[in-house]
Coordinates of C-alpha atoms in Angstrom, one line a residue:
M1 CA 6.1 37.4 6.8
E2 CA 5.1 34.8 4.3
Q3 CA 2.5 32.2 5.4
K4 CA 3.6 28.6 4.6
T5 CA 1.2 26.3 2.8
S6 CA 0.5 23.0 4.4
A7 CA 1.8 19.9 2.6
S8 CA -1.3 17.9 3.8
K9 CA -3.4 19.6 1.3
S10 CA -1.6 17.9 -1.5
S11 CA -1.0 14.6 0.2
F12 CA -4.4 13.6 1.5
Q13 CA -6.2 13.7 -1.9
F14 CA -3.4 11.7 -3.6
G15 CA -3.2 9.2 -0.7
L16 CA -6.9 8.7 -0.6
L17 CA -7.0 8.1 -4.4
F18 CA -4.0 5.6 -4.1
G19 CA -5.9 3.7 -1.4
V20 CA -9.1 3.6 -3.5
L21 CA -7.3 2.2 -6.5
M22 CA -5.9 -0.6 -4.2
I23 CA -9.3 -1.3 -2.9
L24 CA -10.8 -1.4 -6.3
E25 CA -8.1 -4.0 -7.4
M26 CA -9.0 -6.2 -4.3
V27 CA -12.9 -5.9 -5.1
V28 CA -12.4 -6.6 -8.8
G29 CA -10.3 -9.6 -8.0
Y30 CA -12.7 -11.0 -5.6
T31 CA -15.9 -10.3 -7.8
M32 CA -14.2 -11.8 -10.9
K33 CA -13.0 -14.8 -8.8
I34 CA -9.4 -14.3 -10.1
D35 CA -7.2 -17.1 -8.7
P36 CA -3.6 -16.0 -8.2
Q37 CA -2.6 -19.6 -8.0
T38 CA -3.8 -20.3 -11.6
N39 CA -3.3 -16.9 -12.9
K40 CA 0.2 -16.0 -11.7
S41 CA 0.6 -12.8 -13.9
Y42 CA -2.4 -11.3 -12.0
G43 CA -0.5 -11.4 -8.6
I44 CA 2.6 -10.0 -10.3
I45 CA 0.8 -7.1 -11.9
I46 CA -1.1 -6.2 -8.8
S47 CA 2.2 -6.3 -6.7
V48 CA 4.1 -4.1 -9.3
L49 CA 1.2 -1.6 -9.3
N50 CA 0.8 -1.4 -5.6
Y51 CA 4.5 -1.4 -4.5
L52 CA 6.2 0.3 -7.4
I53 CA 4.1 2.3 -10.0
F54 CA 1.2 3.7 -7.9
P55 CA 3.6 4.9 -5.0
L56 CA 6.1 6.5 -7.4
S57 CA 3.3 8.0 -9.5
F58 CA 1.3 9.4 -6.6
I59 CA 4.3 10.7 -4.6
Y60 CA 5.5 12.5 -7.8
L61 CA 2.1 14.0 -8.5
G62 CA 1.7 15.0 -4.9
C63 CA 5.1 16.7 -4.6
N64 CA 4.7 18.3 -8.1
N65 CA 1.2 19.6 -7.2
Y66 CA 2.5 21.0 -3.9
K67 CA 5.5 22.7 -5.7
I68 CA 3.6 24.2 -8.6
K69 CA 0.1 24.9 -7.3
L70 CA 0.6 25.5 -3.6
N71 CA 4.0 26.8 -3.0
S72 CA 5.0 29.1 -5.8
G73 CA 7.4 26.6 -7.6
F74 CA 9.5 25.6 -4.6
I75 CA 9.8 22.4 -2.7
S76 CA 12.4 21.1 -0.3
L77 CA 13.5 17.5 0.3
G78 CA 11.9 17.6 3.7
E79 CA 8.6 18.6 2.3
C80 CA 8.8 15.8 -0.3
L81 CA 9.4 13.4 2.5
K82 CA 6.4 14.6 4.4
I83 CA 4.2 14.5 1.3
G84 CA 5.4 11.2 0.2
V85 CA 5.2 9.3 3.6
S86 CA 1.8 10.9 4.3
I87 CA 0.5 9.8 0.8
C88 CA 1.5 6.3 1.5
V89 CA 0.3 6.2 5.1
V90 CA -3.1 7.4 4.0
A91 CA -3.2 4.9 1.2
G92 CA -2.1 2.1 3.6
L93 CA -4.5 3.0 6.3
S94 CA -7.5 3.2 3.9
F95 CA -6.6 -0.1 2.3
A96 CA -5.9 -1.9 5.6
L97 CA -9.2 -0.7 7.2
F98 CA -11.2 -1.7 4.1
S99 CA -9.4 -5.1 4.0
A100 CA -10.2 -5.7 7.7
I101 CA -13.8 -4.7 7.2
F102 CA -14.1 -6.8 4.0
N103 CA -12.6 -9.9 5.7
Y104 CA -15.0 -9.5 8.7
F105 CA -18.2 -9.4 6.5
I106 CA -16.8 -12.0 4.0
P107 CA -14.8 -14.5 6.1
E108 CA -15.0 -17.2 3.4
Y109 CA -12.7 -15.0 1.3
M110 CA -9.8 -15.5 3.7
E111 CA -10.8 -19.1 4.4
D112 CA -10.4 -19.8 0.7
I113 CA -7.0 -18.3 0.6
Y114 CA -5.9 -20.3 3.6
R115 CA -7.2 -23.5 1.8
K116 CA -5.2 -22.6 -1.3
M117 CA -2.1 -21.9 0.8
R118 CA -2.4 -25.2 2.5
S119 CA -2.7 -27.0 -0.8
V120 CA 0.4 -25.2 -2.2
M121 CA 2.5 -25.9 0.9
L122 CA 1.5 -29.6 0.8
E123 CA 2.8 -29.9 -2.7
N124 CA 6.3 -29.4 -1.3
P125 CA 7.7 -32.9 -0.2
K126 CA 10.1 -31.4 2.3
I127 CA 7.3 -29.9 4.5
T128 CA 5.2 -32.2 6.7
P129 CA 1.5 -31.7 7.3
E130 CA 2.4 -30.7 10.9
Q131 CA 4.6 -27.9 9.7
V132 CA 1.9 -26.7 7.3
D133 CA -0.6 -26.5 10.2
V134 CA 1.8 -24.6 12.4
S135 CA 2.6 -22.2 9.5
L136 CA -1.1 -21.6 8.8
S137 CA -1.8 -21.0 12.4
M138 CA 0.9 -18.3 12.5
I139 CA -0.4 -16.8 9.2
K140 CA -3.9 -16.7 10.6
K141 CA -2.7 -14.9 13.8
F142 CA -0.8 -12.3 11.8
S143 CA -3.8 -11.8 9.4
K144 CA -6.0 -10.5 12.2
P145 CA -6.6 -6.7 12.1
L146 CA -4.7 -6.1 15.3
F147 CA -1.4 -7.0 13.4
S148 CA -2.4 -6.5 9.7
V149 CA -3.5 -2.8 10.0
P150 CA -0.5 -1.5 11.8
L151 CA 1.9 -3.6 9.7
T152 CA 0.3 -2.3 6.4
I153 CA 0.7 1.3 7.6
V154 CA 4.3 0.8 8.6
M155 CA 5.1 -1.0 5.4
F156 CA 3.5 1.6 3.2
A157 CA 5.2 4.5 5.3
F158 CA 8.6 2.8 4.6
I159 CA 7.8 2.5 0.9
G160 CA 6.8 6.1 0.9
L161 CA 10.1 7.1 2.7
I162 CA 12.3 5.4 0.2
Y163 CA 10.4 6.6 -2.9
S164 CA 10.2 10.2 -1.4
L165 CA 13.8 10.3 -1.1
I166 CA 14.3 9.5 -4.7
I167 CA 11.6 11.8 -6.0
G168 CA 12.6 14.5 -3.7
A169 CA 16.0 14.5 -5.0
I170 CA 14.6 14.9 -8.5
V171 CA 12.0 17.6 -8.0
K172 CA 13.3 19.8 -5.1
K173 CA 13.8 23.4 -5.8
E174 CA 14.7 25.5 -2.8
A175 CA 13.8 29.1 -2.5
N176 CA 16.7 31.5 -2.3
Q177 CA 17.4 32.3 1.3
S178 CA 18.1 35.9 1.9
F179 CA 18.8 37.8 5.2

């Protein structure tokens, strides 16, 4: 009987690399003091990288690595789903934990973001200062690690599920089943 190779061998390394790239983006943005409010293209580029290019690339690389190097050229749609979701969960977990630790040790980072959000909200004449205060208090509650870490993991798992279905349909190659 053939021994099945685990998909986790392929997914953990790509998920960790994906998470490290997101962490590097955050650290570079902080150290270079890039302000997304004045440099709008920076925020757009980071969003496109983190939610489109990186997930698609790493899921494709993970599935292809498993197919070619670990499973004799075969991969099913189910294996692609496992690999893709686990890549994104590992990336989301590593980024969320780093972000929580980063915000704990450098609290002025989030306070600066809240201050900028407040000024942007107050520019809208339809929003009263009381509404801005209520909005910011809700944002602060949901920015705490108790909410942000699980929410980030679930969000990246969903992203991984959607992109894995697409990539799985492209790269799948089932082994011939014989009795």
